[in-house]
Coordinates of N, CA and C in Angstrom, one line a residue:
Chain A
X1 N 15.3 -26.2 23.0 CA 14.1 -25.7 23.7 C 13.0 -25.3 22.7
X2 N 12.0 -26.1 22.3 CA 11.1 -26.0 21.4 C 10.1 -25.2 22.6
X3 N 9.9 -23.7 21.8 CA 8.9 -22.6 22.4 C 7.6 -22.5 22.2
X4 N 7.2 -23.4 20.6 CA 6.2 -23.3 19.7 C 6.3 -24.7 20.0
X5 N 4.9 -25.4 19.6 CA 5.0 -26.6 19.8 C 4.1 -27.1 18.7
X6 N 3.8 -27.6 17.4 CA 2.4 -28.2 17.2 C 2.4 -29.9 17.4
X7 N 1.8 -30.7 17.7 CA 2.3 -31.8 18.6 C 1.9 -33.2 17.5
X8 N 0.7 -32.2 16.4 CA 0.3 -33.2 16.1 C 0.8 -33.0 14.2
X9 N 1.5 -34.2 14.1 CA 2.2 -33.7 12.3 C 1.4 -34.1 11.5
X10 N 0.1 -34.5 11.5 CA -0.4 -34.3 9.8 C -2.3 -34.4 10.6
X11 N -2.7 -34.2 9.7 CA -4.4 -34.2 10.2 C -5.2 -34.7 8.6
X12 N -6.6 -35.7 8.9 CA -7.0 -35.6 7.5 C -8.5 -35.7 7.5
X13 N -8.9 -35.1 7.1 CA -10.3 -34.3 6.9 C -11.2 -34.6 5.4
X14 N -12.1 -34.3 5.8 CA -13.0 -34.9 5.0 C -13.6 -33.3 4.6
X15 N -13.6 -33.6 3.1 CA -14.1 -32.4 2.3 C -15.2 -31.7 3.1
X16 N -15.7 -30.1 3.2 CA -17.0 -29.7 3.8 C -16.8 -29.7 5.4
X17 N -15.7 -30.5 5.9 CA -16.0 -31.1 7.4 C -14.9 -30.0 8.2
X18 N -15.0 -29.3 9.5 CA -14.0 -28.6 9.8 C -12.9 -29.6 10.2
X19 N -11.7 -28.5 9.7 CA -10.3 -29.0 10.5 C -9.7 -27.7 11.4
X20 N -9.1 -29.2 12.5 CA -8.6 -28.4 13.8 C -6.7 -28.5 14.1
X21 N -6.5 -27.2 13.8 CA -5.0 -27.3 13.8 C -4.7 -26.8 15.0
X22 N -3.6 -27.3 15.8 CA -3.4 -26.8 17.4 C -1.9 -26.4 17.6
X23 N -1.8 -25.4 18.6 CA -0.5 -25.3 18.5 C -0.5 -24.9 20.0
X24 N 0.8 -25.3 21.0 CA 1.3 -25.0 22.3 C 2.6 -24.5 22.3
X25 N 2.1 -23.1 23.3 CA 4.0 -22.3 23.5 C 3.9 -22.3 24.8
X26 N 5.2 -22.1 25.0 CA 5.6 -21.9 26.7 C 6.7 -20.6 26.8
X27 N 6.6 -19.6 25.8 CA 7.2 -18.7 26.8 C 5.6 -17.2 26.8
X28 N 5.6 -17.0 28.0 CA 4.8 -16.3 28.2 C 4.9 -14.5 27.9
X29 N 6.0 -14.6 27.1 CA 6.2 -13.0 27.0 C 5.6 -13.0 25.6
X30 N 5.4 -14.4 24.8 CA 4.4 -14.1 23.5 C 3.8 -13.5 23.1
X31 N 3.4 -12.2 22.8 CA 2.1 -11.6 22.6 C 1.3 -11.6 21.2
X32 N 2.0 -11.8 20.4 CA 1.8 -12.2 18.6 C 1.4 -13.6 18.3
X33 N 0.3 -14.1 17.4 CA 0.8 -15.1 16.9 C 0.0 -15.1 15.4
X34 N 0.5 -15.8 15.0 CA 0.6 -15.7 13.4 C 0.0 -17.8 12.8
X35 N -0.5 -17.7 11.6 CA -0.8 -19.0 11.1 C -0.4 -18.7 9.4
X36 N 0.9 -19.5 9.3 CA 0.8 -19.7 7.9 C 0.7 -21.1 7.0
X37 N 1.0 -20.7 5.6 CA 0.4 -22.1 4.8 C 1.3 -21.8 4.0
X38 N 1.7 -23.5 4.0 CA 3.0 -23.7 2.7 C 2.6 -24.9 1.6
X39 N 3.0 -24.7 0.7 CA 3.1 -25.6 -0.1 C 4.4 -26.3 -0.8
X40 N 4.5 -27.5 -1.2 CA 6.0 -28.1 -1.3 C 6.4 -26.7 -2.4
X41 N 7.8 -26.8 -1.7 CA 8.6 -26.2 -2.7 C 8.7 -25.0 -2.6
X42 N 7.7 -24.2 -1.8 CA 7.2 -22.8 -1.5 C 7.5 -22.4 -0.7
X43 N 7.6 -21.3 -0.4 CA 7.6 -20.2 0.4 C 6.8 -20.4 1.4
X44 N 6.2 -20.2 2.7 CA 4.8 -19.9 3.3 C 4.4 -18.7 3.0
X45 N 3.1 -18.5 3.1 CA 2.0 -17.1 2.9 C 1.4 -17.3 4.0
X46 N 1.4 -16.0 4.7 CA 0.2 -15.0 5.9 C -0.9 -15.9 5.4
X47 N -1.1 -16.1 6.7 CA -3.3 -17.1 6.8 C -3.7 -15.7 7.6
X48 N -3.8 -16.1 8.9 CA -4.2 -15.0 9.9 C -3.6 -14.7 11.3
X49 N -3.8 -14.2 11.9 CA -2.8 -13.4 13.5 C -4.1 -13.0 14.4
X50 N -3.4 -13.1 15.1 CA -4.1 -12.8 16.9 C -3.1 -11.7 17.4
X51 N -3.4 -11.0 17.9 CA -2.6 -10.3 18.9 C -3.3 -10.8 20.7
X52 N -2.6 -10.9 21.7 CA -2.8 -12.0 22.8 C -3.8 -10.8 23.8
X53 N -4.4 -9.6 22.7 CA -5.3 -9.0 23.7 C -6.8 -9.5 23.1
X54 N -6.8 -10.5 22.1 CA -8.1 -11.0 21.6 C -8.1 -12.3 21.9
X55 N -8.8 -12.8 22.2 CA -9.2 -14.7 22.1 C -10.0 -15.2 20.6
X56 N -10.2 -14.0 19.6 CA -10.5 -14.9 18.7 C -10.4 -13.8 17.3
X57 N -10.2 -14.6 16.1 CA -9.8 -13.9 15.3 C -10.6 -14.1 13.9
X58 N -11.5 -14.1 13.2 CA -11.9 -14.5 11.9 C -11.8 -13.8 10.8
X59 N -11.5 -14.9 9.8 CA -11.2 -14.2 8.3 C -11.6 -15.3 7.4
X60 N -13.0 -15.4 7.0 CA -13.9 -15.8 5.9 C -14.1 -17.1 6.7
X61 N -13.2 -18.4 6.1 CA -13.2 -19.9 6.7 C -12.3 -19.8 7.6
X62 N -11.6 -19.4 8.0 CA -10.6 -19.0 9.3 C -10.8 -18.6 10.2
X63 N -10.3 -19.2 11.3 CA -10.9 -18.5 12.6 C -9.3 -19.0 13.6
X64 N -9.2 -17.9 13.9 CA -7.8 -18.8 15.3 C -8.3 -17.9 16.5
X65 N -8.1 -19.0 17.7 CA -9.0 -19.1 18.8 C -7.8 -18.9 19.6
X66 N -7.1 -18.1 20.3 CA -6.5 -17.9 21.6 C -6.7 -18.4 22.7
X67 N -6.0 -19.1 23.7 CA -6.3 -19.4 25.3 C -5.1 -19.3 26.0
X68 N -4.7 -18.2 26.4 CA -3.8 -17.2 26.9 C -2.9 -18.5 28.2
X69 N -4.6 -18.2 29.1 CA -4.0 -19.3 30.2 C -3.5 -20.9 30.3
X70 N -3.9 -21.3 28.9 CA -3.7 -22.6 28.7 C -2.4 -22.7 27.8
X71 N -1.8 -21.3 27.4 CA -0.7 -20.9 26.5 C -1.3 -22.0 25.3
X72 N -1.7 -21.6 24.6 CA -3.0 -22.6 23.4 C -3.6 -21.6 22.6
X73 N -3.3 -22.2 21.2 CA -4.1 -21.6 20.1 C -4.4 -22.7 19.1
X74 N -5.2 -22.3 18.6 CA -6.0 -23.3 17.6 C -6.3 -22.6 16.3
X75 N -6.2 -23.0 15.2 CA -6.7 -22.9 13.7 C -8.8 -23.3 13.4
X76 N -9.3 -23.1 12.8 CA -10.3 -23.3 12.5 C -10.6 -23.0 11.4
X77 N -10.6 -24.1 10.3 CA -11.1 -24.0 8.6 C -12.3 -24.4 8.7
X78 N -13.3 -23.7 8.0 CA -14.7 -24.4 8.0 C -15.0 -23.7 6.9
X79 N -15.8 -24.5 6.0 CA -15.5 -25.8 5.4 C -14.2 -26.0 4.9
X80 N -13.4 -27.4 4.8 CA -12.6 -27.2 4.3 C -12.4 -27.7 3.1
X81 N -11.6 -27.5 2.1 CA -11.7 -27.8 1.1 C -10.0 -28.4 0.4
X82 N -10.2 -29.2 -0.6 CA -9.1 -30.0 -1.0 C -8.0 -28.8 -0.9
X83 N -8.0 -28.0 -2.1 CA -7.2 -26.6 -2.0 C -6.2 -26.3 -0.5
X84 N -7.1 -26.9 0.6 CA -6.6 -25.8 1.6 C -5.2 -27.3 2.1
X85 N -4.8 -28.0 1.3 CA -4.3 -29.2 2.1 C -2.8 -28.5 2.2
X86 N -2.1 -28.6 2.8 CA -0.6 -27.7 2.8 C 0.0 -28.2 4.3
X87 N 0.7 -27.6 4.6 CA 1.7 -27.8 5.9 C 1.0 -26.3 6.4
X88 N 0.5 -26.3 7.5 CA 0.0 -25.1 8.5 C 1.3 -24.7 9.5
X89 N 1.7 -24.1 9.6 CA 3.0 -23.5 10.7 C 1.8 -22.5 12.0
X90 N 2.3 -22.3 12.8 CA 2.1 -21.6 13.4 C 3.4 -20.8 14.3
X91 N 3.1 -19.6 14.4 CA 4.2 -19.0 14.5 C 4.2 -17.9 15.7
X92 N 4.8 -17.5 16.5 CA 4.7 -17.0 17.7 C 5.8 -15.3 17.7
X93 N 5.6 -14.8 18.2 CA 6.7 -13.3 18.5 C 6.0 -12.6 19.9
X94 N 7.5 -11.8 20.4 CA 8.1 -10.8 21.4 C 7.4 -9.6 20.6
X95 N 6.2 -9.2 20.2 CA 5.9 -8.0 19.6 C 5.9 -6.4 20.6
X96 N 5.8 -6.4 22.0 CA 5.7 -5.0 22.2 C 6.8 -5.0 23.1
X97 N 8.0 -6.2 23.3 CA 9.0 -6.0 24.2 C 10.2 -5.3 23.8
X98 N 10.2 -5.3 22.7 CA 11.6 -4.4 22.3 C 12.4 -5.1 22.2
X99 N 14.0 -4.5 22.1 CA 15.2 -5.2 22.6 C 15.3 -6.6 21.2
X100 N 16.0 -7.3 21.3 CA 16.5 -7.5 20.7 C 15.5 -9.2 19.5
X101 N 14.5 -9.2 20.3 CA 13.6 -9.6 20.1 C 13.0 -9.6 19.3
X102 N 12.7 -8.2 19.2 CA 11.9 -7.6 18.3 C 12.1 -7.9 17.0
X103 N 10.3 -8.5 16.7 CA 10.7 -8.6 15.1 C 10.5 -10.2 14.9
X104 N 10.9 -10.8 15.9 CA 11.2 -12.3 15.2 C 10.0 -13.4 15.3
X105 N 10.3 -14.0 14.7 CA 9.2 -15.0 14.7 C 9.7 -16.0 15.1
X106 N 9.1 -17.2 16.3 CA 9.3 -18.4 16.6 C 8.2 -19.0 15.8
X107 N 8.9 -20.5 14.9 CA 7.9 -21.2 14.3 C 7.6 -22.5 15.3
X108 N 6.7 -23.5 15.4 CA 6.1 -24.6 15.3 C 6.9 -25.6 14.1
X109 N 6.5 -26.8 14.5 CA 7.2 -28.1 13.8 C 6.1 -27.9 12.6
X110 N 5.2 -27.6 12.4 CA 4.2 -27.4 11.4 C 3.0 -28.7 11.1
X111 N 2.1 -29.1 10.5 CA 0.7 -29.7 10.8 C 0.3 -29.9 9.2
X112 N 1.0 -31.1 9.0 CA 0.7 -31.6 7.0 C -1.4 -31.4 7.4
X113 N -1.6 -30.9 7.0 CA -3.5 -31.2 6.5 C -3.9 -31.5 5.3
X114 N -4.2 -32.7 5.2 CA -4.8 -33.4 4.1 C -6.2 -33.3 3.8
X115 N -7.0 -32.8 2.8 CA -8.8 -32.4 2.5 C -9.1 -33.7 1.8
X116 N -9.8 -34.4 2.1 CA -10.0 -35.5 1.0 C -11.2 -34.8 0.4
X117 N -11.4 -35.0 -1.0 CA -12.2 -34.9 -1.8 C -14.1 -35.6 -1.4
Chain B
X1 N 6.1 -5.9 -10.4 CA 5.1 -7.0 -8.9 C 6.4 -7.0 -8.3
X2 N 6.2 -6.3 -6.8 CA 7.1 -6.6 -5.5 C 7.1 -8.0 -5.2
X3 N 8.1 -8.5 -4.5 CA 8.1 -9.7 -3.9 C 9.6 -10.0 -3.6
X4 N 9.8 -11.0 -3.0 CA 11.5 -11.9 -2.8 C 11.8 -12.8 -3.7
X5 N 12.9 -12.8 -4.3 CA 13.4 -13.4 -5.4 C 14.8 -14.7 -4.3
X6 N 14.5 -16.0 -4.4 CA 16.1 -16.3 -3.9 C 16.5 -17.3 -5.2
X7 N 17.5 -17.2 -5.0 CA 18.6 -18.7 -6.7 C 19.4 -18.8 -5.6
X8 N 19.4 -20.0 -6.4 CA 18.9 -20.7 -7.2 C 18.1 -21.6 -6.6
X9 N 16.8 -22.1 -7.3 CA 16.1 -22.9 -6.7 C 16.6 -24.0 -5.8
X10 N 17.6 -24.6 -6.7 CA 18.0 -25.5 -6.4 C 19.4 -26.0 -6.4
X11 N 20.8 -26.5 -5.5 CA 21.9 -26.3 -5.2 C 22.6 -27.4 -4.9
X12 N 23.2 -28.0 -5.9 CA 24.4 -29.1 -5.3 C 25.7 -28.6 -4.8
X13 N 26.0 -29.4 -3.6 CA 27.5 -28.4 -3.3 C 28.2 -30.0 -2.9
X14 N 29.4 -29.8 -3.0 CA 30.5 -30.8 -2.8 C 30.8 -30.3 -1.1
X15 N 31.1 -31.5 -0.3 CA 31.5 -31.4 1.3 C 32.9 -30.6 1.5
X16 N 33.2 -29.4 1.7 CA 34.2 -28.8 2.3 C 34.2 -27.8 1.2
X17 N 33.0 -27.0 0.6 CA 33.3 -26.0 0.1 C 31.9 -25.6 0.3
X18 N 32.3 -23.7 0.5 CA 31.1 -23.0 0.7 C 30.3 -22.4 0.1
X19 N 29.0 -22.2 -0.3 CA 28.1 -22.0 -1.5 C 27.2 -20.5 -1.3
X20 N 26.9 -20.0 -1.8 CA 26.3 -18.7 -1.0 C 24.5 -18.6 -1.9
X21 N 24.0 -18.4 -0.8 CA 22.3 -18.3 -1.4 C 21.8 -16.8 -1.6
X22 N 21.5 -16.3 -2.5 CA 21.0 -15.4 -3.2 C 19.7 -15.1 -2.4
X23 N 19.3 -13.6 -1.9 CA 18.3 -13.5 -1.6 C 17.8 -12.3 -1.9
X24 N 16.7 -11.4 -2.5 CA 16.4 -10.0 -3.1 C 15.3 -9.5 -2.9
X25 N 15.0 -8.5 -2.6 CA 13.6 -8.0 -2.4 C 13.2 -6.8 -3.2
X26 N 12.4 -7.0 -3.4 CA 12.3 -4.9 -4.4 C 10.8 -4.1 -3.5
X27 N 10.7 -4.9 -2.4 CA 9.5 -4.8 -1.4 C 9.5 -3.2 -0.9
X28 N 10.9 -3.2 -0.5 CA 11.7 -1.8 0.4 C 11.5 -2.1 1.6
X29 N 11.5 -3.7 2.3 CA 11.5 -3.8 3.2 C 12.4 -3.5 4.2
X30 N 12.6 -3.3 5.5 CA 13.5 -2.9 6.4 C 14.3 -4.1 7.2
X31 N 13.2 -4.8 7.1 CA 14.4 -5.9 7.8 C 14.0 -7.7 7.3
X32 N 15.1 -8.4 7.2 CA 15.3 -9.4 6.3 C 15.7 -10.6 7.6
X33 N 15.2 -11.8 7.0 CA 15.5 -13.1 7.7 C 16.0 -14.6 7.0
X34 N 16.4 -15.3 7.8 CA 16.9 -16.5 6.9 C 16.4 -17.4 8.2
X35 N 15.8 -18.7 7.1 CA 15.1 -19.7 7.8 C 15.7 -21.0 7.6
X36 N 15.7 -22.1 8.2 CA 16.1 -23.2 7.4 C 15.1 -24.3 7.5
X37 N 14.8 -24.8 7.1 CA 13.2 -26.0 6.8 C 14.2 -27.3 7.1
X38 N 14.0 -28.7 8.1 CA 14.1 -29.7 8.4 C 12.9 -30.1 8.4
X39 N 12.9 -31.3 8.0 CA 11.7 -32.4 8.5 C 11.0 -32.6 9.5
X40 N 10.1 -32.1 9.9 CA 9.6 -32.3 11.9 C 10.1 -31.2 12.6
X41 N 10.9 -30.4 12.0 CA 11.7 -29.2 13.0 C 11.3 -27.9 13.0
X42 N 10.3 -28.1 11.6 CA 10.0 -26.4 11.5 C 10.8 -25.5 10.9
X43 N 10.8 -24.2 10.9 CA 11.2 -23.5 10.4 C 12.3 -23.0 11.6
X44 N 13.5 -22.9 11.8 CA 14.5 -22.4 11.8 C 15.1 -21.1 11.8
X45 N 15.6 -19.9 12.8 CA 16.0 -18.9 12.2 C 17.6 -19.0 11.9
X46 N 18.0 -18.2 11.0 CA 19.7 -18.2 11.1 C 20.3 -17.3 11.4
X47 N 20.1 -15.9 10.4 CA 20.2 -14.7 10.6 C 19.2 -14.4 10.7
X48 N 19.3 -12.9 11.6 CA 18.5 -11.6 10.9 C 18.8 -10.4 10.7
X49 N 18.3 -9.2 10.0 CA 19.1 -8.1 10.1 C 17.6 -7.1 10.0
X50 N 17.9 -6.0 11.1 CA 17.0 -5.2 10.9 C 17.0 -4.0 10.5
X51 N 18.3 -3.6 9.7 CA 19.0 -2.2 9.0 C 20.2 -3.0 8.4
X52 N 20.3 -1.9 7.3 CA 21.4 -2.1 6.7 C 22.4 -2.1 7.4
X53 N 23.9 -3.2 7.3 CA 25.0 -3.0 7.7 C 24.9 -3.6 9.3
X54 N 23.7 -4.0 9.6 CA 23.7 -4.5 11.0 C 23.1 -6.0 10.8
X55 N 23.5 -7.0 11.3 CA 22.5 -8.0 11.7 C 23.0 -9.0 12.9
X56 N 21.9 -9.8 13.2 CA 22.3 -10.5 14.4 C 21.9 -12.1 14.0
X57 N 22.9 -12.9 14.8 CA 22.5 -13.9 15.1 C 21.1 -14.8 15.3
X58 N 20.6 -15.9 15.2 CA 19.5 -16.4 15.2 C 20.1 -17.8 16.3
X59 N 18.9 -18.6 16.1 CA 19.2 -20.1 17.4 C 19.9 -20.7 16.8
X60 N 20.4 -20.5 15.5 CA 21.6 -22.0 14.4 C 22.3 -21.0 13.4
X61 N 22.8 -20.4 14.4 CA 24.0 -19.4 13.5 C 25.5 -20.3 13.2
X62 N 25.1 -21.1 13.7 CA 26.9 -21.8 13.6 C 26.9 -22.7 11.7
X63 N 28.0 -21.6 11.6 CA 28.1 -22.3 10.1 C 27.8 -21.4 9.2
X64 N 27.2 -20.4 9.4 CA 26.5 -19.2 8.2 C 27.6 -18.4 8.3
X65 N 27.2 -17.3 7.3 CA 27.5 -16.3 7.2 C 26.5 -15.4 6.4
X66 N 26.6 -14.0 6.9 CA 25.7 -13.1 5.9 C 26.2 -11.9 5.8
X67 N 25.3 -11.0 5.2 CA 26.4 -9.6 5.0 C 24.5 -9.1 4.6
X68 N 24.2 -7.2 5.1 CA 24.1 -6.5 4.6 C 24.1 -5.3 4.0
X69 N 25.1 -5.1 3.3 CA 25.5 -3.7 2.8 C 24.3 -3.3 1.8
X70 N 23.4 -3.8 1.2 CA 22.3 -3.0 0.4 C 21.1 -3.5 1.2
X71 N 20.0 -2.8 1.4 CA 18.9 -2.8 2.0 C 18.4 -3.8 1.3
X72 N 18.1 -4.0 -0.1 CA 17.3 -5.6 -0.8 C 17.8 -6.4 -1.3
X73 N 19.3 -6.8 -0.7 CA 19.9 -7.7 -0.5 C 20.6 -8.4 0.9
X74 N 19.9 -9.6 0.9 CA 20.4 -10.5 2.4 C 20.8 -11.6 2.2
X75 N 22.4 -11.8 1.4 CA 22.7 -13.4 0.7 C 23.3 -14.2 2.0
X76 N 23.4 -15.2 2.4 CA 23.7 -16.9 3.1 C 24.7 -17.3 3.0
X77 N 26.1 -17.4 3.1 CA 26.8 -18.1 2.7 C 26.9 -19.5 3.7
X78 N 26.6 -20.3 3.2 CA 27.2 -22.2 3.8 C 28.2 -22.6 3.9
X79 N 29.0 -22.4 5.3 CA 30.2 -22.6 5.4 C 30.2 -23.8 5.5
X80 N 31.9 -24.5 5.3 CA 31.9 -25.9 5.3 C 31.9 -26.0 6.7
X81 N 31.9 -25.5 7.8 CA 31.8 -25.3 9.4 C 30.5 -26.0 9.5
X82 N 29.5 -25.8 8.3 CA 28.1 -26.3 8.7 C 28.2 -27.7 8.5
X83 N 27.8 -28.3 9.7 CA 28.2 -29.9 9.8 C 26.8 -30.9 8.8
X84 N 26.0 -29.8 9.1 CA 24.7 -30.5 8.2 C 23.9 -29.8 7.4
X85 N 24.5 -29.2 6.0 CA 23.7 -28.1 5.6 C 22.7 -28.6 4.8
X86 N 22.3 -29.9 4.4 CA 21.4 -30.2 3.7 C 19.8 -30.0 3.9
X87 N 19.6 -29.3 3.4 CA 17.9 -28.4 3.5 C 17.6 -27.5 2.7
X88 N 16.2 -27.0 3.6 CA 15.5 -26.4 2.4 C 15.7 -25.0 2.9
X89 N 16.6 -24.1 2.7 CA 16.7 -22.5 3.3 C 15.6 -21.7 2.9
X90 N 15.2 -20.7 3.4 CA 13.7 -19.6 3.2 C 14.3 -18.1 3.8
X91 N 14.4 -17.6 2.6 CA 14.1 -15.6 3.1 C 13.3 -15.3 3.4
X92 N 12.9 -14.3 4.0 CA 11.9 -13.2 4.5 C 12.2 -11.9 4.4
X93 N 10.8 -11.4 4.5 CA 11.2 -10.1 4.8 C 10.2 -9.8 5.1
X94 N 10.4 -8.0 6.2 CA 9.1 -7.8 6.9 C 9.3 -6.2 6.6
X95 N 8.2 -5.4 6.7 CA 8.3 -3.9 6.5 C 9.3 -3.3 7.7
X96 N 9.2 -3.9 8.7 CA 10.0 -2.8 9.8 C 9.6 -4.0 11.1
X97 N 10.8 -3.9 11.7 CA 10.9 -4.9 12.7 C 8.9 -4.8 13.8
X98 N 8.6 -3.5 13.5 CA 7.4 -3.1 14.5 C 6.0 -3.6 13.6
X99 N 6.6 -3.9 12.2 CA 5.5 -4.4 11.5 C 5.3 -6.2 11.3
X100 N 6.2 -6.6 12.1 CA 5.7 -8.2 12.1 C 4.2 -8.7 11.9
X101 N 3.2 -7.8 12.7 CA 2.2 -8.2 13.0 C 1.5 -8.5 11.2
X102 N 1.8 -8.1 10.3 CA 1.7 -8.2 9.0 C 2.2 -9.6 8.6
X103 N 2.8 -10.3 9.3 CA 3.6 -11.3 8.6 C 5.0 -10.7 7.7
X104 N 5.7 -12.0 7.8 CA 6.6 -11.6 6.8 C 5.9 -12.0 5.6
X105 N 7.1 -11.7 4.5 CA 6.5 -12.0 3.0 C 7.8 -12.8 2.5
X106 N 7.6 -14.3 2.4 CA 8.9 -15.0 2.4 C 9.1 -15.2 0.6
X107 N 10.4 -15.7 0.0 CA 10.9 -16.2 -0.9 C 10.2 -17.6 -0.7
X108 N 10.9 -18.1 -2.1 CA 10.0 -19.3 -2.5 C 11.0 -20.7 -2.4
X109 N 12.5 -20.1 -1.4 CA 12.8 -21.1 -1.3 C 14.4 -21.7 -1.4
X110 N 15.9 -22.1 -1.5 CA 16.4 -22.8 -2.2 C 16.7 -24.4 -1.4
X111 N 16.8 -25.4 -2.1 CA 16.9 -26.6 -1.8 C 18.4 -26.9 -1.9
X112 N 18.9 -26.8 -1.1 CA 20.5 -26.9 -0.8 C 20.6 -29.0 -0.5
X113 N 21.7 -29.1 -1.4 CA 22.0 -30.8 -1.3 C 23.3 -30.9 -0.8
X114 N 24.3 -31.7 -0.3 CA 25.4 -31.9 0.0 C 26.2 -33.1 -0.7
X115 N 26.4 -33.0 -1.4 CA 26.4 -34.5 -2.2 C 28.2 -35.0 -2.6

């Protein structure tokens, strides 16, 4: 039972041009969600988070856009640049329910993004 | 420089013997995770533990094992029980179960082969 969904596996963008990374969950007790970025062989690193009492979130060229009712979040790089090309995850959590929950992160199948030069 | 240390990067193991993955923090984080990376599948939990001496299960516990008796250590072991352990496993760690909202801060990784 895939919770996190990203549907679409790679995206490829043109230098300067925004890219749109999307992600769909279906359990509704979500209140967290989180966007990271991997590079082969690496670890992922923190991008940026929403908590599900905002619909929108920005940090410089980042923006993640919340839609509670449509259980839907989206990424937003503007501009994007070769640098940013990596696997995007998107990541979901139980943050104010407690119990045994607490704490965890559901990932997404993750979203290859390619910047062409 | 804090951070997660896991070894070995990289891991050959022969079919019916168990290998154990290294994982270390000097962060002082509270609670620690194990991921496993598939192709198209995402990231994976296996364990987690949110205190020393305690941890719980994840969605693909069948086949692991873990142990924490020190707070900045959370090692893996790959039981031969694991019918497909070939992948790319990932640590974490988070300040305190209540601090997720920070993200975790993961390891860089080991590449387990079955060969």
């Amino acid at each position: 039972d895939q919770q996190v969904k990203q549907n679409s596996p790679s995206l490829s963008v043109q230098e300067g041009r925004i890219s749109i990374l999307n992600c769909d969950y279906t359990n509704s007790m979500f209140d967290y969600f989180l966007w990271y970025k991997k590079y082969p062989a690496e670890g992922p690193t923190f991008l940026i988070s929403i908590s599900s009492i905002k619909d929108k979130n920005e940090d410089g060229r980042f923006t993640v856009f919340l839609n509670k009712s449509a259980k839907h979040l989206s990424l937003h790089i503007v501009p994007s640049q070769p640098g940013d090309s990596a696997v995007y995850f998107c990541a979901a959590s139980v943050y104010h329910a407690g119990g045994t929950s607490y704490g965890k992160l559901t990932f997404g199948q993750g979203t290859i993004l390619t910047v062409h030069p | 420089d804090g951070g997660i240390t896991q070894s070995p990067k990289y891991l050959f193991r022969k079919e019916g013997q168990n290998v154990t993955l290294s994982c270390e923090q000097n962060l002082n984080h509270d609670a620690m995770y194990w991921y496993r990376q598939d192709p198209g599948q995402g990231l994976r939990l296996i364990y987690y533990s949110q205190i020393v001496n305690d941890f719980q299960k994840g969605d693909i516990a069948e086949g692991y094992s873990v142990s924490r008796e020190k707070k900045e250590s959370f090692p893996l072991t790959v039981t031969s029980a694991q019918k497909n352990p070939t992948a790319f496993y990932l640590c974490a760690s988070s300040d305190s179960p209540s601090q997720v909202y920070y993200g975790y801060t993961f390891g860089s990784g080991t590449r387990l082969t079955v060969v």
